[in-house]
mmCIF file of C-alpha atoms in Angstrom:
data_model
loop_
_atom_site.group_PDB
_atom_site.id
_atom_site.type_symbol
_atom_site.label_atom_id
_atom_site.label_comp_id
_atom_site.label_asym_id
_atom_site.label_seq_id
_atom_site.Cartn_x
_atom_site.Cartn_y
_atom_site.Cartn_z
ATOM 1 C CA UNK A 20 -19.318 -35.538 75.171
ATOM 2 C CA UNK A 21 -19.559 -32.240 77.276
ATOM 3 C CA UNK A 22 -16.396 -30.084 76.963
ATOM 4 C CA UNK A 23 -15.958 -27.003 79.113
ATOM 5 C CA UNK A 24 -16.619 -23.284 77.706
ATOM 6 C CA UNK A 25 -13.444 -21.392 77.054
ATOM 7 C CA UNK A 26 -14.047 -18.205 78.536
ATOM 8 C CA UNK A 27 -11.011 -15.777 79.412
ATOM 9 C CA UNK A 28 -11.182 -15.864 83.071
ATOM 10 C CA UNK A 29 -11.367 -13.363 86.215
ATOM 11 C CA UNK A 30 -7.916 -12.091 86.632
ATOM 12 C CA UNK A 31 -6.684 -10.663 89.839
ATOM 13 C CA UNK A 32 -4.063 -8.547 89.341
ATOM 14 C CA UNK A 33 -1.605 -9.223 92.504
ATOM 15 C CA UNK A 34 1.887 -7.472 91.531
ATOM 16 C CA UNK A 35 2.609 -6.572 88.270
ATOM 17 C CA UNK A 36 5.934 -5.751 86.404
ATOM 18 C CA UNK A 37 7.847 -6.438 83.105
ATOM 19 C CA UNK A 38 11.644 -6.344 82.409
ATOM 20 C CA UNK A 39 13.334 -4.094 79.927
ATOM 21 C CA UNK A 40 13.926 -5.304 76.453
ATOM 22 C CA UNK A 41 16.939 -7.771 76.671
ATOM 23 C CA UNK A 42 15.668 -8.968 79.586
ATOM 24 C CA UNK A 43 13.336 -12.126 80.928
ATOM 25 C CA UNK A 44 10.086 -12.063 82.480
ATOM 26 C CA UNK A 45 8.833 -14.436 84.696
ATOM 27 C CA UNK A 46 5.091 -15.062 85.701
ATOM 28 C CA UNK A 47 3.009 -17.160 88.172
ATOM 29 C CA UNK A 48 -0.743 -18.133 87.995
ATOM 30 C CA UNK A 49 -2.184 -19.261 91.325
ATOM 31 C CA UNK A 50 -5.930 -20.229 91.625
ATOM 32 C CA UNK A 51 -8.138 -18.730 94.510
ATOM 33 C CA UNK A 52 -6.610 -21.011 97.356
ATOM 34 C CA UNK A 53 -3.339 -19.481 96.157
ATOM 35 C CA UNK A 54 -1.988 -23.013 94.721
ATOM 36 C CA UNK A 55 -0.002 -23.252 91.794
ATOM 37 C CA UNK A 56 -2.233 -23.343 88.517
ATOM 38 C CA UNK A 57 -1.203 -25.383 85.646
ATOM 39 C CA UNK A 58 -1.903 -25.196 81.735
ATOM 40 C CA UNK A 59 -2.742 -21.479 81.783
ATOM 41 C CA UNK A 60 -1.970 -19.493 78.639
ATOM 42 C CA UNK A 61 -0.112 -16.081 78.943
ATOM 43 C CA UNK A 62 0.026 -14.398 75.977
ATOM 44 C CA UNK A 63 2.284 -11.216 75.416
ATOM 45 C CA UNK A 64 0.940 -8.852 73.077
ATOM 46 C CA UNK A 65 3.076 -5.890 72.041
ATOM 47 C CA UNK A 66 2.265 -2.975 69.586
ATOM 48 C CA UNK A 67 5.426 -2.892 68.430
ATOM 49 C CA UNK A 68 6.478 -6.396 68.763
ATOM 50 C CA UNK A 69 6.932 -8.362 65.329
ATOM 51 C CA UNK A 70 4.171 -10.824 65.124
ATOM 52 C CA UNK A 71 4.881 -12.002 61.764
ATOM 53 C CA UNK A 72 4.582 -16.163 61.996
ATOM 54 C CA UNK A 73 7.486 -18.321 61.323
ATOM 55 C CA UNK A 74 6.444 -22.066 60.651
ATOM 56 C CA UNK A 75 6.751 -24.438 63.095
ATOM 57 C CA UNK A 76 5.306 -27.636 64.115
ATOM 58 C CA UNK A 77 4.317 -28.588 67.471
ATOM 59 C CA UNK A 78 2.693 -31.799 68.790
ATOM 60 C CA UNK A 79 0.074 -33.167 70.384
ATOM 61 C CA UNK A 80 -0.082 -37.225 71.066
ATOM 62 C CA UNK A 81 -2.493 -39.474 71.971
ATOM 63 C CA UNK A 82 -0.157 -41.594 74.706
ATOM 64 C CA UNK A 83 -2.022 -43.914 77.159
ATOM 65 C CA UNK A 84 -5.294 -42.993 75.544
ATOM 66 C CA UNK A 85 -5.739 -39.476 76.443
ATOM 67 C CA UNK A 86 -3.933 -36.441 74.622
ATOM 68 C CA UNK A 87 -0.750 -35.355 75.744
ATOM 69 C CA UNK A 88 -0.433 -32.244 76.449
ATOM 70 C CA UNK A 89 -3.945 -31.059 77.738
ATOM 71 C CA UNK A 90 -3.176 -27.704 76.849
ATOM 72 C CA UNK A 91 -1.434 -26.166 74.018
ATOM 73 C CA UNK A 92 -0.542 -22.556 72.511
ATOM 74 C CA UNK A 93 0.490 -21.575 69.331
ATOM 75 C CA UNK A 94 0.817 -18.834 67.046
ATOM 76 C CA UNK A 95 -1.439 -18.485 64.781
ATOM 77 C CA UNK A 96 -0.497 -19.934 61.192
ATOM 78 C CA UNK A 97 1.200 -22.914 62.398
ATOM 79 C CA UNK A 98 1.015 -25.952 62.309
ATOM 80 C CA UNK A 99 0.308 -29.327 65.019
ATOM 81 C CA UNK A 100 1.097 -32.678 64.426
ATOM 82 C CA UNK A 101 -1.272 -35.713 66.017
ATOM 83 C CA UNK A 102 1.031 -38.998 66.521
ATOM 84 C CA UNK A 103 -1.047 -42.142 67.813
ATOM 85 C CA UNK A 104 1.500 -43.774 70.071
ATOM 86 C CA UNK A 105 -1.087 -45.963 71.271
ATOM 87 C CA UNK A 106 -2.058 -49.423 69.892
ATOM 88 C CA UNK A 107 -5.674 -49.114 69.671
ATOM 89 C CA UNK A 108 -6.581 -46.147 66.639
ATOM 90 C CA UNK A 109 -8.153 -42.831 67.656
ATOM 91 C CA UNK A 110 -10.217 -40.562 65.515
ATOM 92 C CA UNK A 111 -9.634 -37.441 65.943
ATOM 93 C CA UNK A 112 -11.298 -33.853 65.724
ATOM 94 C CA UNK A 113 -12.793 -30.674 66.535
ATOM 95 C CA UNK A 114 -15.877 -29.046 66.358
ATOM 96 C CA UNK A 115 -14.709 -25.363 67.279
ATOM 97 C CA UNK A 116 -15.519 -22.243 65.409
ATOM 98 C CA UNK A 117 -11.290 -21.563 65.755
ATOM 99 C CA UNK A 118 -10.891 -24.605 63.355
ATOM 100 C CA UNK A 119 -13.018 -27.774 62.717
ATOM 101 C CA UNK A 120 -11.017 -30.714 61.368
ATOM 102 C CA UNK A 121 -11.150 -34.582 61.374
ATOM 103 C CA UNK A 122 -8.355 -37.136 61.194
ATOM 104 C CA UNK A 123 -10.508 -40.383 60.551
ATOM 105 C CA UNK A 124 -9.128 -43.474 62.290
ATOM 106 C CA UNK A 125 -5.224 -44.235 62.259
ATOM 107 C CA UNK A 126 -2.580 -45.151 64.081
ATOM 108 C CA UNK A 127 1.170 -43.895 64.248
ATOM 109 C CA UNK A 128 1.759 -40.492 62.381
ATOM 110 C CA UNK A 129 -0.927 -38.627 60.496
ATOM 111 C CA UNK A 130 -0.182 -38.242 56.698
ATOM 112 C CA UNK A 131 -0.337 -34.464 57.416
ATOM 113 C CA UNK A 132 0.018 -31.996 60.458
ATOM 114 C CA UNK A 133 -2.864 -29.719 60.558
ATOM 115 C CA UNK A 134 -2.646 -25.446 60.010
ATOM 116 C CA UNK A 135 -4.406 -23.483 62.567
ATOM 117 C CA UNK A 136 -5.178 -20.353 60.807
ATOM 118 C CA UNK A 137 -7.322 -18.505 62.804
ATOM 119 C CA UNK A 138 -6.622 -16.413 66.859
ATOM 120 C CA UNK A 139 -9.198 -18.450 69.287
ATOM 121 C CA UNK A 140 -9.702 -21.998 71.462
ATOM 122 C CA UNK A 141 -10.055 -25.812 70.399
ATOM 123 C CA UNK A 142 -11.390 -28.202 71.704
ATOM 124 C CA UNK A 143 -10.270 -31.815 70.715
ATOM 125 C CA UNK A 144 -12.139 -35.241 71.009
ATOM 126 C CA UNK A 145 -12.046 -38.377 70.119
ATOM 127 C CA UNK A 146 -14.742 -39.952 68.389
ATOM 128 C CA UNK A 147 -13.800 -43.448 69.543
ATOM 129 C CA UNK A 148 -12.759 -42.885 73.202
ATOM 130 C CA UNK A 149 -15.077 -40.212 74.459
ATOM 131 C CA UNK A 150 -13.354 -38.816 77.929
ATOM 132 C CA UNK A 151 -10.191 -38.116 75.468
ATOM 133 C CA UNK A 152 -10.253 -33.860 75.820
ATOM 134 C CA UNK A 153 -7.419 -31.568 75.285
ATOM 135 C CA UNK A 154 -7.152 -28.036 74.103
ATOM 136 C CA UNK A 155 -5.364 -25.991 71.732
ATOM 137 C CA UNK A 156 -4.812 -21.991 72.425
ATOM 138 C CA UNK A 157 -4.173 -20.356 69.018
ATOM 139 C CA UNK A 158 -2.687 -17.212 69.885
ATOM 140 C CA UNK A 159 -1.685 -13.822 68.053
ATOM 141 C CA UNK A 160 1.663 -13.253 69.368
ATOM 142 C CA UNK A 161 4.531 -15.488 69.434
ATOM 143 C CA UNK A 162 5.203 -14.640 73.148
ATOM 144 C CA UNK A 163 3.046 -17.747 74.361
ATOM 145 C CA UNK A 164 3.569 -20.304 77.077
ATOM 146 C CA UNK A 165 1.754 -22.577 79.081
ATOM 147 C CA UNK A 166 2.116 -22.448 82.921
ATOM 148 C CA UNK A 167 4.541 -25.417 84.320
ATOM 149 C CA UNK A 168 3.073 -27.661 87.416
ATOM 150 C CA UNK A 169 4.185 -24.929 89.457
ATOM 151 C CA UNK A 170 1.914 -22.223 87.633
ATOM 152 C CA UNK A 171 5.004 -20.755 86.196
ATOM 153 C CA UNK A 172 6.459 -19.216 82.936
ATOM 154 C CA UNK A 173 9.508 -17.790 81.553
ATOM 155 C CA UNK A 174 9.585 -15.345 78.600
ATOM 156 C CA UNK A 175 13.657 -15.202 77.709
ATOM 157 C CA UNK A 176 13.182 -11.778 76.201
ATOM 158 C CA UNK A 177 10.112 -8.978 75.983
ATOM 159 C CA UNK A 178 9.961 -5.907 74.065
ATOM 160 C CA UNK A 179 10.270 -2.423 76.015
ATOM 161 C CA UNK A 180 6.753 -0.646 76.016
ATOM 162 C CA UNK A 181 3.468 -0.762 76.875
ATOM 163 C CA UNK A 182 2.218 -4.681 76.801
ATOM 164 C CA UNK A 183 -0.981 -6.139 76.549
ATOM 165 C CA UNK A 184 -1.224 -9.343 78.404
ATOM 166 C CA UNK A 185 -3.583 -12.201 78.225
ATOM 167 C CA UNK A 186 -4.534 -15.181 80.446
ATOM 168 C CA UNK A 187 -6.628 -18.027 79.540
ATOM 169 C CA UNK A 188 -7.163 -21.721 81.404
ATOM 170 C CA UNK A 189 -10.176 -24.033 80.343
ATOM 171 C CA UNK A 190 -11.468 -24.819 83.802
ATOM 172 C CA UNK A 191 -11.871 -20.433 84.670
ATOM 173 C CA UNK A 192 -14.805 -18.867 85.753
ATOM 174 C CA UNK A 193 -15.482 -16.562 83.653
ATOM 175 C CA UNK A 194 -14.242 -13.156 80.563
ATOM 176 C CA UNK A 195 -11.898 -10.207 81.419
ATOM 177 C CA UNK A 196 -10.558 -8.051 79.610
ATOM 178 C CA UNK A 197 -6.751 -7.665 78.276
ATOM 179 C CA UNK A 198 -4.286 -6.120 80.574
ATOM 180 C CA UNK A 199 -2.481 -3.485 79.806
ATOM 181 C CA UNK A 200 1.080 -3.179 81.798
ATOM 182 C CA UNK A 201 4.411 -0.961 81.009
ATOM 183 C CA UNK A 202 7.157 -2.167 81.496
ATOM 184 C CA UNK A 203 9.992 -1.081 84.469
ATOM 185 C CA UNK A 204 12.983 -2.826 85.629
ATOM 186 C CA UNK A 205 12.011 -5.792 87.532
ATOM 187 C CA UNK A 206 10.499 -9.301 86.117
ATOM 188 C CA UNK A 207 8.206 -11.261 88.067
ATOM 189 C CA UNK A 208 4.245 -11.123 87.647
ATOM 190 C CA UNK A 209 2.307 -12.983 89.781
ATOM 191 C CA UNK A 210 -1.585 -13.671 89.113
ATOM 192 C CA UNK A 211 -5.268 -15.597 90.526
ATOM 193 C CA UNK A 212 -7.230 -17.111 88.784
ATOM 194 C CA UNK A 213 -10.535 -17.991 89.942
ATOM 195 C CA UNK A 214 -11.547 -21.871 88.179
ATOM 196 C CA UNK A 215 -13.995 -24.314 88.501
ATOM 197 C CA UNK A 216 -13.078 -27.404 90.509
ATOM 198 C CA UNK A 217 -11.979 -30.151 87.948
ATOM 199 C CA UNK A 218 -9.815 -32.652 86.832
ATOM 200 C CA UNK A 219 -7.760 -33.580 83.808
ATOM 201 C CA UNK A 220 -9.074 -36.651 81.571
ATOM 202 C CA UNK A 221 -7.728 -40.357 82.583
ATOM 203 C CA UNK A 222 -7.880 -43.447 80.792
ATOM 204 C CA UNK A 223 -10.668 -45.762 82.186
ATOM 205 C CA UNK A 224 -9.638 -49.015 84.017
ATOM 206 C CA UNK A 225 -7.714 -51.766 81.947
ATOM 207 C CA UNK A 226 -9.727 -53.140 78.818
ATOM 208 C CA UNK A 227 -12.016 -50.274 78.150
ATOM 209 C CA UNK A 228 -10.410 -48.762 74.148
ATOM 210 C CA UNK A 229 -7.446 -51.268 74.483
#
């Protein structure tokens, strides 16, 4: 099974600014033939923002044999649930230094959701259906979103202050450092990110893991 490296990516800074506390931000990833980039991370990361965790459970399936989503961000310290809502069973785990884990085969709902503990990147398989790939962004902050089909984001609320701002998609080229932006009275950030030219894991043709 070859999975991608996840690498922070190079970052083109196109026009930067932040809202005042109170007040929403909205961003937009493009790659580098200025189309719309999906499943990009932006993470928010404020000095003086609160990032104590609150529990909460998200969820990634396994729906027409692959995982749905393909990318996903939490928090750090929370937790991800792994329904099988197909009818063949899937085994699932992870290899990464972020968190390795195995839920042996099953279908339906896992006994347990899984913590993720530590900041970093996983990368999920399937030992049974090999092309199955998805990956989970465990973040520091809570202000953490994944880019729409239209390579966009909406934070509801940021804190006032200097910001440090990360972006992360598993197809980019290749490390940057975090961005540091202050805040002024507008809200829209637009980005490019330069990726490699992929695609997102399908199911094979009828009969193959049915």
């Amino acid at each position: 099974m070859k999975f991608h490296s996840a690498l922070l990516g190079i970052v083109t800074l196109v026009f930067a600014s932040f809202a005042t506390q109170g007040q929403g931000v909205s961003i937009t990833v493009l790659d580098q033939t200025n189309q719309p980039l999906a499943d990009a991370v932006i993470e928010i990361i404020s000095p003086d923002f609160k990032t104590t965790t609150v529990a909460k459970i998200a969820h990634v399936a396994q729906e027409d044999l692959v995982f749905v989503p393909f990318v996903t961000a939490i928090q750090q310290g929370n937790l991800i649930e792994f329904p099988n809502r197909d009818k063949t069973r899937h085994h699932v785990y992870s290899f990464s230094s972020a968190k390795t884990f195995e839920i042996q085969l099953y279908s339906g709902k896992p006994e347990a959701p899984v913590q993720f503990d530590e900041p970093g990147i996983v990368v999920l398989g399937c030992n049974i259906h090999d092309y199955m790939l998805a990956y989970i962004y465990i973040g520091e902050s809570p202000l953490l979103l994944v880019t729409d089909k239209e390579g966009k984001v909406q934070f509801p609320e940021v804190p006032a202050g200097e910001l440090r701002l990360k972006i992360w998609h598993p197809w980019q080229v290749e490390a940057l450092a975090e961005q540091v932006v202050t805040p002024d009275e507008t809200g829209h950030l637009t980005f490019s990110l330069a990726i490699e030219d992929n695609e997102k894991p399908s199911a094979p043709k009828r009969g193959f893991g049915s």
